[in-house]
């Protein structure tokens, strides 16, 4: 089931939290919703899950409108809100049974669904404990189990790994990836490595607006715009090499490499590459070219570039 958001806007007083955004998530896709704190991620998710009425715009889950068919939409969505609110006095199994009943899971299949969720979310050892006795990672698994209990087609996960330790993060990511094969997943995070590790596509939001949409590779490609290679040249005077590289017609900037001694980073002018010229230069001077490696812009740089305004 697809998610379709069109021209969504939400204001709080004079503050525009979400500013006319549109995007789609296709069935089987895990979309990472990335942005700094206060960008509008949770607000968008609340509008998708019908917890909040937008000022303008439409949300569709499959053919159901969040505005007109809120009950249908809720039935098809599993939602793990920010801060994972749970009834912490309840034992895990009782809480999940309660959510299953609320979500209208037919009574005869509830027991079976509970067992399945406990298995999928790795809660066997914890199912009889009270929720407030669990570690944060296990609480998060209970949050995921409650979001999945009615077998929804669409999962909305708001910062699902916040506050977890690295092992717990790896486990939750793995779980989300596994679940994501069959469902439509929208996952928010302010951590870049997280969305890169878990998601097929990344949507970057800043100050309520979408500033980028694509795979990690797309974002890198779009941002670079110019070709950068690291070249390592041996048996040649460094200064002479530097000057000769700088004099090449296609070269924009030459810099000494930060991570490798005796190597240089050569950035070409937009729309060109200097690789052939560099090679020819070395052969003409009898310099030994031991390395020529294309350098990628780091996703962190792209994220900062897009969200630091
Ligand atoms: P994110 O989840 O990306 O951190 P939010 O969607 O929570 O961002 O918030 C977007 C903006 O809207 C922020 O500036 C936040 O302060 C504001 N905001 C969110 N919820 C409310 C609210 N209930 N009342 C007033 N302002 C809010
Ligand atoms: Mg948030």
Short mmCIF file of C-alpha atoms and ligand atoms in Angstrom, two decimals:
data_model
loop_
_atom_site.label_atom_id
_atom_site.label_comp_id
_atom_site.label_asym_id
_atom_site.label_seq_id
_atom_site.Cartn_x
_atom_site.Cartn_y
_atom_site.Cartn_z
CA UNK A 1 0.00 0.00 0.00
CA UNK A 2 1.49 3.35 -1.03
CA UNK A 3 1.69 6.53 1.02
CA UNK A 4 0.95 9.70 -0.89
CA UNK A 5 1.38 13.14 0.66
CA UNK A 6 0.42 16.18 -1.38
CA UNK A 7 0.97 19.84 -0.50
CA UNK A 8 0.86 19.17 3.23
CA UNK A 9 1.07 22.26 5.46
CA UNK A 10 0.81 22.55 9.23
CA UNK A 11 1.19 25.75 11.27
CA UNK A 12 1.39 26.20 15.02
CA UNK A 13 0.34 29.80 15.50
CA UNK A 14 2.72 31.75 13.32
CA UNK A 15 5.27 28.92 13.18
CA UNK A 16 5.13 26.88 9.98
CA UNK A 17 6.11 23.35 11.06
CA UNK A 18 5.49 21.73 7.66
CA UNK A 19 5.51 23.89 4.57
CA UNK A 20 3.71 22.53 1.51
CA UNK A 21 5.49 19.20 1.18
CA UNK A 22 4.69 16.39 -1.26
CA UNK A 23 6.17 12.91 -1.56
CA UNK A 24 5.28 9.27 -2.12
CA UNK A 25 6.42 6.02 -0.59
CA UNK A 26 5.85 2.86 -2.64
CA UNK A 27 4.93 -0.58 -1.36
CA UNK A 28 8.02 -2.49 -0.26
CA UNK A 29 10.07 0.67 0.07
CA UNK A 30 11.81 1.83 3.26
CA UNK A 31 11.98 5.60 3.12
CA UNK A 32 14.24 7.47 5.53
CA UNK A 33 12.92 10.81 6.65
CA UNK A 34 16.00 12.73 7.66
CA UNK A 35 16.33 16.17 9.14
CA UNK A 36 17.66 18.13 12.09
CA UNK A 37 15.56 18.52 15.24
CA UNK A 38 12.55 20.73 14.64
CA UNK A 39 12.55 20.11 10.87
CA UNK A 40 8.94 18.89 10.81
CA UNK A 41 9.39 15.11 10.71
CA UNK A 42 7.10 14.23 13.63
CA UNK A 43 4.47 16.71 12.50
CA UNK A 44 4.38 15.09 9.05
CA UNK A 45 4.12 11.64 10.59
CA UNK A 46 1.29 12.72 12.87
CA UNK A 47 -0.60 14.02 9.84
CA UNK A 48 -0.05 10.73 7.99
CA UNK A 49 -1.29 8.70 10.96
CA UNK A 50 -4.36 10.98 11.39
CA UNK A 51 -3.24 12.14 14.86
CA UNK A 52 -3.16 15.69 13.64
CA UNK A 53 -5.27 17.69 11.21
CA UNK A 54 -3.18 19.54 8.65
CA UNK A 55 -4.02 23.13 7.65
CA UNK A 56 -3.76 22.20 4.00
CA UNK A 57 -2.94 19.26 1.79
CA UNK A 58 -3.90 15.62 1.53
CA UNK A 59 -2.59 12.29 2.75
CA UNK A 60 -3.57 9.03 1.10
CA UNK A 61 -2.82 5.52 2.31
CA UNK A 62 -3.61 3.41 -0.73
CA UNK A 63 -6.96 4.82 -1.84
CA UNK A 64 -7.96 6.01 1.65
CA UNK A 65 -7.81 9.68 2.53
CA UNK A 66 -6.55 10.50 6.02
CA UNK A 67 -9.14 13.25 6.23
CA UNK A 68 -12.18 11.35 4.99
CA UNK A 69 -11.41 7.74 5.91
CA UNK A 70 -9.42 8.14 9.14
CA UNK A 71 -10.60 4.79 10.59
CA UNK A 72 -9.57 2.86 7.49
CA UNK A 73 -6.22 4.63 7.43
CA UNK A 74 -5.55 3.76 11.07
CA UNK A 75 -6.41 0.14 10.41
CA UNK A 76 -3.72 -0.04 7.72
CA UNK A 77 -1.03 1.81 9.64
CA UNK A 78 1.29 0.72 12.42
CA UNK A 79 2.70 3.71 14.27
CA UNK A 80 5.61 3.94 16.66
CA UNK A 81 5.41 7.53 17.92
CA UNK A 82 8.35 9.57 19.11
CA UNK A 83 9.26 8.68 22.73
CA UNK A 84 7.42 5.35 22.42
CA UNK A 85 4.52 5.84 24.85
CA UNK A 86 3.63 2.54 26.57
CA UNK A 87 1.54 1.51 29.59
CA UNK A 88 4.57 0.73 31.66
CA UNK A 89 2.70 -0.87 34.57
CA UNK A 90 1.46 -3.66 32.33
CA UNK A 91 3.29 -6.90 31.61
CA UNK A 92 4.45 -7.10 27.98
CA UNK A 93 2.07 -9.86 26.96
CA UNK A 94 -0.98 -8.17 28.56
CA UNK A 95 -0.14 -4.89 26.93
CA UNK A 96 0.20 -6.47 23.50
CA UNK A 97 -3.09 -8.36 23.99
CA UNK A 98 -4.76 -5.07 24.92
CA UNK A 99 -3.41 -3.34 21.78
CA UNK A 100 -4.51 -6.30 19.62
CA UNK A 101 -8.04 -5.93 20.99
CA UNK A 102 -8.00 -2.16 20.40
CA UNK A 103 -6.82 -2.73 16.84
CA UNK A 104 -9.69 -5.13 16.24
CA UNK A 105 -7.64 -8.29 15.76
CA UNK A 106 -10.29 -11.08 15.80
CA UNK A 107 -10.34 -12.84 19.20
CA UNK A 108 -9.64 -16.36 17.87
CA UNK A 109 -6.37 -15.23 16.24
CA UNK A 110 -5.09 -12.95 19.02
CA UNK A 111 -3.09 -15.66 20.83
CA UNK A 112 -1.39 -16.67 17.60
CA UNK A 113 -0.59 -13.06 16.65
CA UNK A 114 0.88 -12.43 20.11
CA UNK A 115 3.20 -15.42 19.78
CA UNK A 116 4.25 -14.31 16.33
CA UNK A 117 5.03 -10.73 17.44
CA UNK A 118 6.97 -12.00 20.44
CA UNK A 119 9.01 -14.23 18.16
CA UNK A 120 9.61 -11.58 15.45
CA UNK A 121 10.54 -8.88 17.96
CA UNK A 122 12.66 -11.21 20.12
CA UNK A 123 10.64 -10.79 23.31
CA UNK A 124 10.43 -14.44 24.45
CA UNK A 125 12.49 -13.89 27.59
CA UNK A 126 10.68 -10.69 28.54
CA UNK A 127 7.05 -11.35 27.79
CA UNK A 128 5.96 -11.76 31.43
CA UNK A 129 7.94 -8.80 32.75
CA UNK A 130 6.33 -5.46 33.43
CA UNK A 131 7.27 -2.95 30.74
CA UNK A 132 8.95 -0.61 33.26
CA UNK A 133 11.35 -3.45 34.15
CA UNK A 134 12.67 -3.67 30.60
CA UNK A 135 15.79 -2.05 29.21
CA UNK A 136 15.28 0.73 26.67
CA UNK A 137 16.07 -1.58 23.74
CA UNK A 138 13.42 -4.07 24.81
CA UNK A 139 10.89 -1.29 25.39
CA UNK A 140 11.56 -0.24 21.81
CA UNK A 141 10.87 -3.79 20.66
CA UNK A 142 7.56 -3.71 22.53
CA UNK A 143 6.83 -0.43 20.69
CA UNK A 144 7.54 -2.15 17.38
CA UNK A 145 5.46 -5.19 18.35
CA UNK A 146 2.45 -2.98 19.17
CA UNK A 147 2.87 -1.18 15.83
CA UNK A 148 2.88 -4.52 13.98
CA UNK A 149 0.26 -6.45 15.93
CA UNK A 150 -2.61 -5.93 13.45
CA UNK A 151 -0.32 -6.76 10.51
CA UNK A 152 -0.56 -3.29 8.92
CA UNK A 153 0.61 -2.64 5.35
CA UNK A 154 2.23 0.65 6.30
CA UNK A 155 4.65 1.34 9.15
CA UNK A 156 5.42 4.81 10.45
CA UNK A 157 8.39 4.80 12.85
CA UNK A 158 9.38 8.07 14.48
CA UNK A 159 13.05 7.94 15.54
CA UNK A 160 12.87 4.23 16.39
CA UNK A 161 16.46 3.89 17.62
CA UNK A 162 16.82 7.04 19.73
CA UNK A 163 18.47 6.34 23.07
CA UNK A 164 19.59 2.82 22.27
CA UNK A 165 23.12 1.48 22.59
CA UNK A 166 25.01 0.41 19.44
CA UNK A 167 24.09 -3.28 19.77
CA UNK A 168 20.44 -2.48 20.28
CA UNK A 169 20.53 -0.08 17.33
CA UNK A 170 21.94 -2.81 15.09
CA UNK A 171 19.22 -5.25 16.20
CA UNK A 172 16.35 -2.79 15.69
CA UNK A 173 17.69 -1.79 12.27
CA UNK A 174 17.94 -5.41 11.28
CA UNK A 175 14.39 -5.99 12.43
CA UNK A 176 13.11 -2.97 10.47
CA UNK A 177 14.91 -4.11 7.32
CA UNK A 178 13.40 -7.58 7.62
CA UNK A 179 9.89 -6.23 8.20
CA UNK A 180 10.39 -3.65 5.44
CA UNK A 181 10.60 -6.27 2.71
CA UNK A 182 6.84 -6.73 2.67
CA UNK A 183 5.59 -3.39 3.96
CA UNK A 184 5.76 0.29 3.18
CA UNK A 185 7.96 1.91 5.81
CA UNK A 186 8.56 5.55 6.63
CA UNK A 187 11.25 5.98 9.28
CA UNK A 188 12.47 9.25 10.69
CA UNK A 189 15.88 9.99 12.10
CA UNK A 190 18.26 12.84 12.64
CA UNK A 191 21.18 10.43 12.21
CA UNK A 192 22.51 10.11 8.73
CA UNK A 193 24.28 6.76 9.13
CA UNK A 194 21.02 5.33 10.35
CA UNK A 195 18.98 6.12 7.27
CA UNK A 196 21.82 5.11 5.02
CA UNK A 197 22.03 1.72 6.74
CA UNK A 198 18.31 1.03 6.83
CA UNK A 199 16.59 2.83 3.96
CA UNK A 200 16.24 2.43 0.21
CA UNK A 201 15.59 6.12 -0.31
CA UNK A 202 16.24 9.28 1.68
CA UNK A 203 14.09 12.38 1.98
CA UNK A 204 15.82 15.30 3.64
CA UNK A 205 13.61 17.88 5.32
CA UNK A 206 14.70 21.22 6.72
CA UNK A 207 12.54 23.94 8.25
CA UNK A 208 9.38 22.22 7.04
CA UNK A 209 10.54 21.84 3.43
CA UNK A 210 11.92 18.94 1.45
CA UNK A 211 15.43 19.81 0.32
CA UNK A 212 16.48 16.47 -1.20
CA UNK A 213 14.94 13.19 -2.33
CA UNK A 214 16.82 10.18 -3.67
CA UNK A 215 19.03 7.21 -2.88
CA UNK A 216 22.26 7.86 -0.99
CA UNK A 217 24.07 7.48 -4.33
CA UNK A 218 21.72 10.00 -6.01
CA UNK A 219 22.33 12.54 -3.28
CA UNK A 220 26.07 12.16 -3.59
CA UNK A 221 25.98 12.49 -7.36
CA UNK A 222 23.73 15.53 -7.28
CA UNK A 223 25.82 17.35 -4.75
CA UNK A 224 29.29 16.81 -6.18
CA UNK A 225 28.74 18.25 -9.66
CA UNK A 226 32.50 18.13 -10.11
CA UNK A 227 34.96 15.29 -10.42
CA UNK A 228 37.54 14.92 -7.64
CA UNK A 229 40.38 12.37 -7.78
CA UNK A 230 43.21 11.61 -5.42
CA UNK A 231 46.48 11.08 -7.32
CA UNK A 232 49.69 9.72 -5.88
CA UNK A 233 52.77 10.34 -7.94
CA UNK A 234 56.20 8.97 -6.98
CA UNK A 235 59.77 9.76 -8.02
CA UNK A 236 58.89 13.38 -8.75
CA UNK A 237 59.46 16.68 -6.96
CA UNK A 238 56.24 17.53 -5.11
CA UNK A 239 56.25 21.21 -5.99
CA UNK A 240 56.81 20.55 -9.65
CA UNK A 241 53.93 18.05 -9.69
CA UNK A 242 51.68 20.52 -7.89
CA UNK A 243 52.40 23.30 -10.38
CA UNK A 244 52.05 21.03 -13.41
CA UNK A 245 48.70 19.69 -12.23
CA UNK A 246 47.42 23.17 -11.56
CA UNK A 247 48.36 24.21 -15.08
CA UNK A 248 46.21 21.54 -16.74
CA UNK A 249 43.34 23.06 -18.65
CA UNK A 250 40.56 21.03 -17.00
CA UNK A 251 41.81 21.42 -13.42
CA UNK A 252 40.04 23.78 -11.02
CA UNK A 253 41.77 23.16 -7.66
CA UNK A 254 44.76 21.12 -6.48
CA UNK A 255 45.23 20.38 -2.81
CA UNK A 256 47.47 18.14 -0.73
CA UNK A 257 45.54 15.07 0.44
CA UNK A 258 44.39 15.17 4.03
CA UNK A 259 44.37 11.41 4.57
CA UNK A 260 47.39 10.31 2.55
CA UNK A 261 50.90 11.69 2.57
CA UNK A 262 52.53 12.55 -0.77
CA UNK A 263 49.18 12.51 -2.56
CA UNK A 264 47.17 15.33 -4.08
CA UNK A 265 43.48 15.91 -4.56
CA UNK A 266 42.59 17.26 -7.97
CA UNK A 267 39.21 18.82 -8.57
CA UNK A 268 38.19 19.31 -12.19
CA UNK A 269 36.22 22.20 -13.58
CA UNK A 270 32.44 21.55 -13.63
CA UNK A 271 31.40 19.09 -16.31
CA UNK A 272 34.97 17.93 -17.04
CA UNK A 273 37.40 15.30 -15.82
CA UNK A 274 41.19 15.57 -15.78
CA UNK A 275 42.01 11.89 -15.53
CA UNK A 276 43.45 11.44 -19.04
CA UNK A 277 45.48 14.67 -18.78
CA UNK A 278 46.93 13.58 -15.43
CA UNK A 279 47.96 10.25 -16.89
CA UNK A 280 49.54 11.89 -19.97
CA UNK A 281 51.35 14.41 -17.77
CA UNK A 282 52.92 11.61 -15.74
CA UNK A 283 54.05 9.59 -18.77
CA UNK A 284 55.49 12.70 -20.47
CA UNK A 285 57.60 13.46 -17.37
CA UNK A 286 58.40 9.85 -16.48
CA UNK A 287 56.62 10.23 -13.16
CA UNK A 288 55.29 7.07 -11.57
CA UNK A 289 51.54 7.28 -11.04
CA UNK A 290 50.75 4.82 -8.25
CA UNK A 291 47.19 5.80 -7.50
CA UNK A 292 44.25 7.64 -9.05
CA UNK A 293 41.09 7.25 -6.97
CA UNK A 294 37.77 9.04 -7.45
CA UNK A 295 36.66 10.70 -4.20
CA UNK A 296 33.02 10.90 -3.18
CA UNK A 297 31.47 13.73 -1.27
CA UNK A 298 30.57 12.43 2.16
CA UNK A 299 26.84 12.25 2.86
CA UNK A 300 27.48 14.20 6.06
CA UNK A 301 28.78 17.10 4.00
CA UNK A 302 25.68 17.00 1.81
CA UNK A 303 23.38 16.89 4.83
CA UNK A 304 25.16 19.84 6.40
CA UNK A 305 25.15 21.77 3.15
CA UNK A 306 21.38 21.26 2.77
CA UNK A 307 20.29 21.87 6.34
CA UNK A 308 22.58 24.60 7.62
CA UNK A 309 20.50 27.47 6.31
P1 LIG B 1 11.05 17.08 14.21
O1 LIG B 1 10.23 15.87 14.49
O2 LIG B 1 11.64 17.10 12.83
O3 LIG B 1 12.10 17.31 15.25
P2 LIG B 1 8.59 18.52 14.75
O4 LIG B 1 7.65 18.10 13.67
O5 LIG B 1 8.42 17.90 16.09
O6 LIG B 1 10.09 18.35 14.23
O7 LIG B 1 8.49 20.09 14.94
C1 LIG B 1 8.51 21.01 13.86
C2 LIG B 1 8.36 22.42 14.40
O8 LIG B 1 7.04 22.60 14.92
C3 LIG B 1 9.30 22.74 15.54
O9 LIG B 1 9.74 24.06 15.39
C4 LIG B 1 8.45 22.57 16.77
O10 LIG B 1 8.87 23.42 17.81
C5 LIG B 1 7.07 22.97 16.28
N1 LIG B 1 6.02 22.24 17.00
C6 LIG B 1 5.84 20.88 16.99
N2 LIG B 1 4.75 20.55 17.74
C7 LIG B 1 4.24 21.69 18.23
C8 LIG B 1 3.12 22.01 19.06
N3 LIG B 1 2.30 21.07 19.53
N4 LIG B 1 2.91 23.32 19.35
C9 LIG B 1 3.72 24.29 18.86
N5 LIG B 1 4.78 24.07 18.07
C10 LIG B 1 5.05 22.79 17.76
MG1 LIG B 2 10.45 14.51 15.94
#
